[in-house]
Coordinates of C-alpha atoms and ligand atoms in Angstrom, one line a residue:
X1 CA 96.5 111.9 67.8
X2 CA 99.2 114.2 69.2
X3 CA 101.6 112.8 71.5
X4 CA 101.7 114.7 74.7
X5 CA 104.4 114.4 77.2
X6 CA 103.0 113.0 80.7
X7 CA 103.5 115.9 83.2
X8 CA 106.0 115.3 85.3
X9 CA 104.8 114.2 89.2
X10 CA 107.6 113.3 90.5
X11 CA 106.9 115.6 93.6
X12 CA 103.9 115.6 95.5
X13 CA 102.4 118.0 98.0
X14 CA 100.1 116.7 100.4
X15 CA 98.0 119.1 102.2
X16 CA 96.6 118.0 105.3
X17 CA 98.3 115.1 107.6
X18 CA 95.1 113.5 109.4
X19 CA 94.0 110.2 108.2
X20 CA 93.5 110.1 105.1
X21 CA 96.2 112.4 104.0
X22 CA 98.7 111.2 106.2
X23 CA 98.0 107.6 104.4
X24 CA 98.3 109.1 101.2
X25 CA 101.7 110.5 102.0
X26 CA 103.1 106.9 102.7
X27 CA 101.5 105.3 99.5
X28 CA 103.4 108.1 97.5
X29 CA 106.6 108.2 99.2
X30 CA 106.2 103.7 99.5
X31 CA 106.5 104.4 95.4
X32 CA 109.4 106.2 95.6
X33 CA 108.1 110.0 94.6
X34 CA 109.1 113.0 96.9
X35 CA 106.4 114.4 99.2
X36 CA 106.1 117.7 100.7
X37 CA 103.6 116.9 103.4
X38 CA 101.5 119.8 104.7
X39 CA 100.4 121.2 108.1
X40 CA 99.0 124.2 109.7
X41 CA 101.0 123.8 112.6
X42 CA 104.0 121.8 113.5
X43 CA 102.1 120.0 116.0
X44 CA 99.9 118.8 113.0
X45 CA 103.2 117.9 111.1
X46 CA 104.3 116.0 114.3
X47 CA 101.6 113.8 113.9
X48 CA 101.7 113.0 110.2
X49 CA 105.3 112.2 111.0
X50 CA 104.0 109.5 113.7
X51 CA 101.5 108.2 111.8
X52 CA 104.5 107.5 108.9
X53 CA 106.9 106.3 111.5
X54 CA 103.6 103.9 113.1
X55 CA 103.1 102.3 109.8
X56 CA 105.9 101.6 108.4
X57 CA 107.5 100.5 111.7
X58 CA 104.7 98.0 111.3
X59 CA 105.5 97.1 107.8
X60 CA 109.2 96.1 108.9
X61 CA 108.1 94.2 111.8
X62 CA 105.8 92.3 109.1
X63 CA 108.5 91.9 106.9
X64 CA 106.9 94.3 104.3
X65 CA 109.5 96.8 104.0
X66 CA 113.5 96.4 105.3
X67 CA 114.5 99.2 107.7
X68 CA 116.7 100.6 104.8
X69 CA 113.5 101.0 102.7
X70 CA 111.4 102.5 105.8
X71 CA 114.5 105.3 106.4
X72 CA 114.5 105.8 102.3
X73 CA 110.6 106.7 102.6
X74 CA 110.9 108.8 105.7
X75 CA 113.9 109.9 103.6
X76 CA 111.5 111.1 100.5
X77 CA 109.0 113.2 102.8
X78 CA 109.3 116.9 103.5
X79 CA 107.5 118.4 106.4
X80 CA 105.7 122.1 105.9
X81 CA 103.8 124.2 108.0
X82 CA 102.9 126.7 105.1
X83 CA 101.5 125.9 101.5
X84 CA 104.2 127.9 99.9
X85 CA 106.3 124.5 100.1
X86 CA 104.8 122.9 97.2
X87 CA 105.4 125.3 94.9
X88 CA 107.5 123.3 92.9
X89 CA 105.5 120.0 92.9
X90 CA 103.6 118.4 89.7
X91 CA 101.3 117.4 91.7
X92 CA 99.1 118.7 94.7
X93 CA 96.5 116.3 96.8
X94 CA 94.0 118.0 98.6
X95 CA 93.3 116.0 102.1
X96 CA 91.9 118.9 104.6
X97 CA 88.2 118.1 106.5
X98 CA 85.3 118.3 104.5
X99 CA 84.6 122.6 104.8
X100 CA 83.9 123.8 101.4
X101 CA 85.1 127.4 102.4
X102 CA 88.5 126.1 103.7
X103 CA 88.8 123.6 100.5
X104 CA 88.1 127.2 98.1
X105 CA 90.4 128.7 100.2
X106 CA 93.2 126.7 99.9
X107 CA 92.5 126.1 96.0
X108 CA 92.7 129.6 95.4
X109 CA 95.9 129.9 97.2
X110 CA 97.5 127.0 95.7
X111 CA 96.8 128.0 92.1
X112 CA 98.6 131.4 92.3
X113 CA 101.4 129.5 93.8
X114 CA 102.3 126.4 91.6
X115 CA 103.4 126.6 88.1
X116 CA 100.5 126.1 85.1
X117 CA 101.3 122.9 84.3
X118 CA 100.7 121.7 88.3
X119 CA 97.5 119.8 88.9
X120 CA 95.3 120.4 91.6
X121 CA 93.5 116.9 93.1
X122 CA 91.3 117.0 96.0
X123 CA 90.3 114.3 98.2
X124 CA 87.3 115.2 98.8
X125 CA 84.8 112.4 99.7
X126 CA 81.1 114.1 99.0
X127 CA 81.5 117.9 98.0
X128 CA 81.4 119.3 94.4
X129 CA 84.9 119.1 93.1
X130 CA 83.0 121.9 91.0
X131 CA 82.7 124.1 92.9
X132 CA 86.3 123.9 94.8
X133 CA 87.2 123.9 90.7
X134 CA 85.8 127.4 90.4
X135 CA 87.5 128.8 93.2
X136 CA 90.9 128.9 90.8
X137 CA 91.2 130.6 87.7
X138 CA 92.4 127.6 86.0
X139 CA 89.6 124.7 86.4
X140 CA 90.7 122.7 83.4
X141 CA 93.4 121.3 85.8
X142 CA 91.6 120.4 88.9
X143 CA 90.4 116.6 89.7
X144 CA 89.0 115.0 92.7
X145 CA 91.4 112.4 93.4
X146 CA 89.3 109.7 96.3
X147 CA 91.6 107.3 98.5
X148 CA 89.8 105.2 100.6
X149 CA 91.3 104.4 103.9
X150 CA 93.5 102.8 105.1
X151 CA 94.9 104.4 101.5
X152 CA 98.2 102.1 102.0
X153 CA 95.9 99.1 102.2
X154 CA 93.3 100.1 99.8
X155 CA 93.7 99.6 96.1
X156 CA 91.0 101.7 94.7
X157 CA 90.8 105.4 93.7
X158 CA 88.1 107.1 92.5
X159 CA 89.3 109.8 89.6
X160 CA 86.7 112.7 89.9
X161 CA 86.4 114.6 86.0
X162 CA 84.4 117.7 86.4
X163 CA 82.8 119.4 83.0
X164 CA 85.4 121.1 82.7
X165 CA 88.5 119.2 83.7
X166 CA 91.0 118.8 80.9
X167 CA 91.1 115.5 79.5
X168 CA 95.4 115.3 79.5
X169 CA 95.3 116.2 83.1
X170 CA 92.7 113.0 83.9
X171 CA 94.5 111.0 81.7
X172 CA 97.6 111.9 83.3
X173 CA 96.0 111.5 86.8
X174 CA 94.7 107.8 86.0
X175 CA 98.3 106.5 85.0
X176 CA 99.7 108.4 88.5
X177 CA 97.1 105.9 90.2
X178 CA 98.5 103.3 88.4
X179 CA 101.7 104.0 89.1
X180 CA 100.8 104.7 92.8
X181 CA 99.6 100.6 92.9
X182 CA 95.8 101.5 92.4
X183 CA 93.0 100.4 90.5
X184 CA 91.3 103.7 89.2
X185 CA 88.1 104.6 87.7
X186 CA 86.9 108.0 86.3
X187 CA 83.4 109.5 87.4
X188 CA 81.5 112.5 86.7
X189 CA 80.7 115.0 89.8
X190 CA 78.2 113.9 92.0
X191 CA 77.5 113.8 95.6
X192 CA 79.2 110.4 96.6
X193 CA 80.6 109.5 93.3
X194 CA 80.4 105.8 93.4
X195 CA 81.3 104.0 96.7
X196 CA 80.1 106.4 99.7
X197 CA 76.9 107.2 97.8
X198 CA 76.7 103.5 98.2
X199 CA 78.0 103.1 101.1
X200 CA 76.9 105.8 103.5
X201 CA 73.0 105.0 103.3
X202 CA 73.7 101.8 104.7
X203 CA 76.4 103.0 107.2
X204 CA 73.8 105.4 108.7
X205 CA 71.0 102.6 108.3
X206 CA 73.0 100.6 111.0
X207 CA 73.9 103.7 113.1
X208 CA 70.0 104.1 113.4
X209 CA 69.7 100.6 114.1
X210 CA 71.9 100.8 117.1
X211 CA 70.4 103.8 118.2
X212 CA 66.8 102.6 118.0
X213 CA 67.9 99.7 120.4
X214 CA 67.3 97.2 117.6
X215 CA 70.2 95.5 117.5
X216 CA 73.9 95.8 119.7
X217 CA 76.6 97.1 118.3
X218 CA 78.3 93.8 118.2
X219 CA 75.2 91.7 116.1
X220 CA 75.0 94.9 113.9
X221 CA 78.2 94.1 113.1
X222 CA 78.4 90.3 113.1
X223 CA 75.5 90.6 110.9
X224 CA 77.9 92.2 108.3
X225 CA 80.7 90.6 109.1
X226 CA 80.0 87.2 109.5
X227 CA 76.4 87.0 107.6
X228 CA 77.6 88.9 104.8
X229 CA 81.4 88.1 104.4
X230 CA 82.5 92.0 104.9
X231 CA 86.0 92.8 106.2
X232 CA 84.3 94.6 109.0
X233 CA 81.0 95.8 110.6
X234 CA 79.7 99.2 109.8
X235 CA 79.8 100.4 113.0
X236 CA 83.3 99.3 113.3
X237 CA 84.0 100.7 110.2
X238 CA 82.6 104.1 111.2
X239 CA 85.2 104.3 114.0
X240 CA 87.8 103.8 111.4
X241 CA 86.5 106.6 108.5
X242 CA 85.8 108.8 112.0
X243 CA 82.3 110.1 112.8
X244 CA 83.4 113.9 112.3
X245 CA 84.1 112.8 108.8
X246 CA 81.3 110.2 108.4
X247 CA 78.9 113.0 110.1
X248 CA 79.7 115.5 107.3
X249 CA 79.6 113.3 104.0
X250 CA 76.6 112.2 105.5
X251 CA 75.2 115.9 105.7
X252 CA 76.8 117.2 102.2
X253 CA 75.1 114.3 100.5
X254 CA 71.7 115.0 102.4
X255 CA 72.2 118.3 101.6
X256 CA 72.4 117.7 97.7
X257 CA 69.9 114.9 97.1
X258 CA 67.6 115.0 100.0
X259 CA 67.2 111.3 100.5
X260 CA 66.3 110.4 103.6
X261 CA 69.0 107.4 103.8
X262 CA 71.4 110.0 104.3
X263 CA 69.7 112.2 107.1
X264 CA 72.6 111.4 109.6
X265 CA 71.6 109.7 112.1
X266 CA 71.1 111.9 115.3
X267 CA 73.3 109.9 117.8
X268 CA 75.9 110.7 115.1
X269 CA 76.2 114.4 115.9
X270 CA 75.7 113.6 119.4
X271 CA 79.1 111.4 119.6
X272 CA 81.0 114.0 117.3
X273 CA 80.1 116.6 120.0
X274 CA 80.9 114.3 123.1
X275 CA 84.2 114.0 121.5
X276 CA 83.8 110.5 120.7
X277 CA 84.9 110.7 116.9
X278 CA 86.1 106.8 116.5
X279 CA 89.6 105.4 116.7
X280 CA 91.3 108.1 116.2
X281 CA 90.3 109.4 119.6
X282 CA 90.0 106.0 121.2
X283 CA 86.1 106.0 121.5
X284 CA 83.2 106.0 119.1
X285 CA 80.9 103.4 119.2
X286 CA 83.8 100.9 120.7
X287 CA 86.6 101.7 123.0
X288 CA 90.2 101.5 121.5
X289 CA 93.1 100.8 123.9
X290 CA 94.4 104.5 123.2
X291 CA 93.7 106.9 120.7
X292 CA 94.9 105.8 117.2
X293 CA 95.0 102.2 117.9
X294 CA 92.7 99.4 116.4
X295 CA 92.6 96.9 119.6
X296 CA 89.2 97.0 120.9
X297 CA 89.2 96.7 124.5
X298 CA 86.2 95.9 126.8
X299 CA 84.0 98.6 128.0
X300 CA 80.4 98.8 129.7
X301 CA 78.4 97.8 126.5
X302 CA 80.4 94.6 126.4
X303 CA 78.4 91.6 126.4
X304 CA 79.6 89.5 129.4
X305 CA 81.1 86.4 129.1
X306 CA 78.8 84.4 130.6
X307 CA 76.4 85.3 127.4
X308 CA 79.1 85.6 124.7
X309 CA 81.7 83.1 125.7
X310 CA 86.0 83.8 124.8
X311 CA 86.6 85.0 121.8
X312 CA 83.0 85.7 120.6
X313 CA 83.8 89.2 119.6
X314 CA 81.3 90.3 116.8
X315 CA 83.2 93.0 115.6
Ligands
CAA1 N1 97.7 101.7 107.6 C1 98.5 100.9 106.9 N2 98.4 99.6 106.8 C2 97.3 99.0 107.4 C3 96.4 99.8 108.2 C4 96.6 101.2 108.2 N3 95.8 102.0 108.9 N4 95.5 99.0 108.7 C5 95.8 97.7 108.3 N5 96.9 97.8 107.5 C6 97.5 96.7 106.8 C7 98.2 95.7 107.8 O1 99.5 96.1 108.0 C8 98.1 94.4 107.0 O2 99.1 94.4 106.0 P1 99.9 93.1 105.5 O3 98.8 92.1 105.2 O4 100.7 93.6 104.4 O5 100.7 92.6 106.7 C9 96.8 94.5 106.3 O6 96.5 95.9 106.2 C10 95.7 93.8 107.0 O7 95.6 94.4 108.3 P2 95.2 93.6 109.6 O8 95.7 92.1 109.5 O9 95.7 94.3 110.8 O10 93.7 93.7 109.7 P3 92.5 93.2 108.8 O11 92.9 92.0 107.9 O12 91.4 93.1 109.7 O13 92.3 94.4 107.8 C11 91.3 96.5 107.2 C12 92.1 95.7 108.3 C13 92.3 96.6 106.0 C14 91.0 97.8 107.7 C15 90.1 95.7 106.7 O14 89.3 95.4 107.9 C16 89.2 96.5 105.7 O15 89.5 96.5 104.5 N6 88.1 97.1 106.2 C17 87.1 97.8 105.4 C18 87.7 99.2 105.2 C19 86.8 100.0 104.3 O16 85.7 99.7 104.0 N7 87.2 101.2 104.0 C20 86.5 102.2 103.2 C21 86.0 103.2 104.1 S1 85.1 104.5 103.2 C22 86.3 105.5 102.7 O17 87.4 105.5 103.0 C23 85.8 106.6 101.9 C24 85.6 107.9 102.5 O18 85.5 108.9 101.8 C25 85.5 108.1 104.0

C-alpha cells in the first residue's frame, strides 16, 4: 500500500452558526484547530459568538475548562460573514438548514473557492449527500459528516461515503473524528443513515401520541425517560433538535421512502408555523424560561400540584 500523507485540517470552516453548527465550532476550536465560523449576516455571527461564549462560560463555572483555556478557544475562532473566508481551510463543515437548493448552492460556491486538496463535509441530517455531491465538479471529496447535538456533549459521528467519495478523503475524515474526541462510523447514503432513520419514526410516533390526546406531554415522556432509562423524553428531545429541523428530516425521509412512520405529524407543522420551534425560541411543546435556555418553567399544560406533587416533573 502507498503511504499517503493525511491532509492537513488544521483549519476549519464552519458554515452556518445555529445549533448544530455553532456546537461544532466549539468541539473543533475545544481540540485546538483554527475555525473560521460562518454567517450570512453579522447578526447571525453575533449569535454563534454567544452561543461559544454561553458554553464555555459554563464549562469554567463547572470546572471543565480554566478561563485561560476558554479565552485560547474564543482565541482559535474567526468570525465571517462571506464564504470567501475559508478559502484557505483543509477542511469545510456544512451546518446550514436542511434546503437542498441552498446546500447545492453553497457546495458549488465553496468548491471553486478552496484549494483541491480541501474536503467538503456536510452535516446534513436526512438529504442525499449525493446529490449536494453533484452540485461540485469534484465529488470524490465530498462526505456527510453527522454531529448529533449537543455536538460538545455527544460523542458520535456518523461519516457519510457516497459512491463516489474517495476513499483517502473518508479515511482521512474518520481519523479528524477521532481526533475531534468522537466515536465515528462510516455509512453508505441513505435517508437517515443510521440514528434518525431510527430515531425519527418514534419521535413522530410520540408527537402523534400527544396530539391524539393519548397521553400528556409529561407521561409521554416519563414513559421514556423513566420506563425506558433514556436521557430524555422525545418530546423533550424535539424541543432540543427544534421542530423546524425535526419537521424537515421528518418530510425528506417521507419524501424518499414513503413510510408512513415518518408522515410528520400534523401538529408539527402547525408549531413550526406558530413560531413555536423548541428551545431555541423558548416554546415548543414546553415553555423554556427564555429563548435558548433548557429550564423548563410552568405553563398552562402543567399538571397541578395537587395531582403531581413537588418535584414530579416527567420530563
Ligand atoms: N452544549 C454544551 N454542553 C452541554 C449542552 C450544550 N447544549 N447541554 C449539556 N451540556 C453538557 C453539560 O455542561 C454537562 O457537562 P459536564 O457533565 O461536563 O458538566 C453535560 O452536558 C450534562 O448536562 P446537564 O447535567 O445539564 O444535563 P443532562 O445530564 O440532563 O444532559 C443532555 C443533557 C446531554 C442533552 C442529555 O439529556 C442527552 O444526551 N439527551 C439526549 C440527546 C439526544 O438524543 N440527541 C440526539 C438528537 S438527534 C440529532 O442530533 C440528530 C439530528 O440530525 C437532529
Amino acid at each position: 500500500m502507498v503511504d499517503r500523507a493525511a491532509r492537513d485540517f488544521a483549519r476549519v470552516g464552519v458554515i452556518g452558526l445555529g445549533t448544530m453548527g455553532a456546537g461544532i465550532v466549539e468541539v473543533v476550536a475545544r481540540t485546538g484547530l483554527d475555525v473560521v465560523a460562518v454567517e450570512v449576516d453579522h447578526a447571525g455571527t453575533a449569535r454563534g459568538r454567544e452561543a461559544l461564549e454561553h458554553s464555555t462560560a459554563r464549562a469554567v463555572e463547572r470546572g471543565k475548562l480554566t478561563p485561560d483555556e476558554a479565552a485560547a478557544v474564543h482565541a482559535r475562532v474567526r468570525y465571517a460573514t462571506s464564504l470567501d473566508a475559508v478559502a484557505g481551510c483543509g477542511l469545510v463543515v456544512e451546518a446550514v438548514p436542511e434546503h437542498l437548493e441552498l446546500k447545492k448552492d453553497i457546495f458549488a460556491a465553496l468548491d471553486r473557492l478552496v484549494g483541491p486538496e480541501t474536503v467538503l463535509a456536510t452535516n446534513t441530517s436526512s438529504l442525499s449527500v449525493t446529490e449536494i455531491a453533484v452540485a461540485t465538479a469534484n465529488p470524490r471529496r465530498v462526505v456527510g459528516l453527522h454531529f448529533f447535538n449537543p455536538a460538545p456533549v455527544l460523542s458520535f459521528v456518523e461519516v457519510i461515503r457516497t459512491v463516489v467519495t474517495d476513499e483517502g478523503v473518508v479515511s482521512d475524515v474518520v481519523e479528524l473524528a477521532r481526533q475531534l474526541g468522537k466515536q465515528p462510523v462510516v455509512v453508505g447514503d441513505k435517508a437517515g443513515f443510521i440514528a434518525n432513520a431510527l430515531l425519527f419514526g418514534y419521535l413522530n410516533h410520540a408527537v402523534s401520541m400527544y396530539e391524539t390526546r393519548y397521553a400528556s406531554r409529561e407521561d409521554v415522556d416519563a414513559a421514556m425517560r423513566l420506563g425506558c432509562g433514556l436521557p430524555m423524553g422525545p418530546l423533550a428531545l424535539m424541543d432540543l433538535i427544534g421542530l423546524d429541523t425535526a419537521y424537515e428530516i421528518l418530510d425528506t425521509m417521507y419524501r424518499q421512502g414513503r413510510d408512513r412512520l415518518h408522515a410528520p405529524s400534523p401538529l408539527i407543522k402547525q408549531m413550526v408555523s406558530a413560531g413555536l420551534r423548541g428551545r431555541k425560541t423558548g416554546r415548543g411543546f414546553y415553555t423554556y424560561a427564555e429563548p435558548g435556555s433548557s429550564a423548563v418553567v410552568p405553563d398552562a399544560l402543567t399538571p397541578s400540584a395537587s395531582v403531581w406533587g413537588a418535584g414530579r416533573c416527567g420530563r
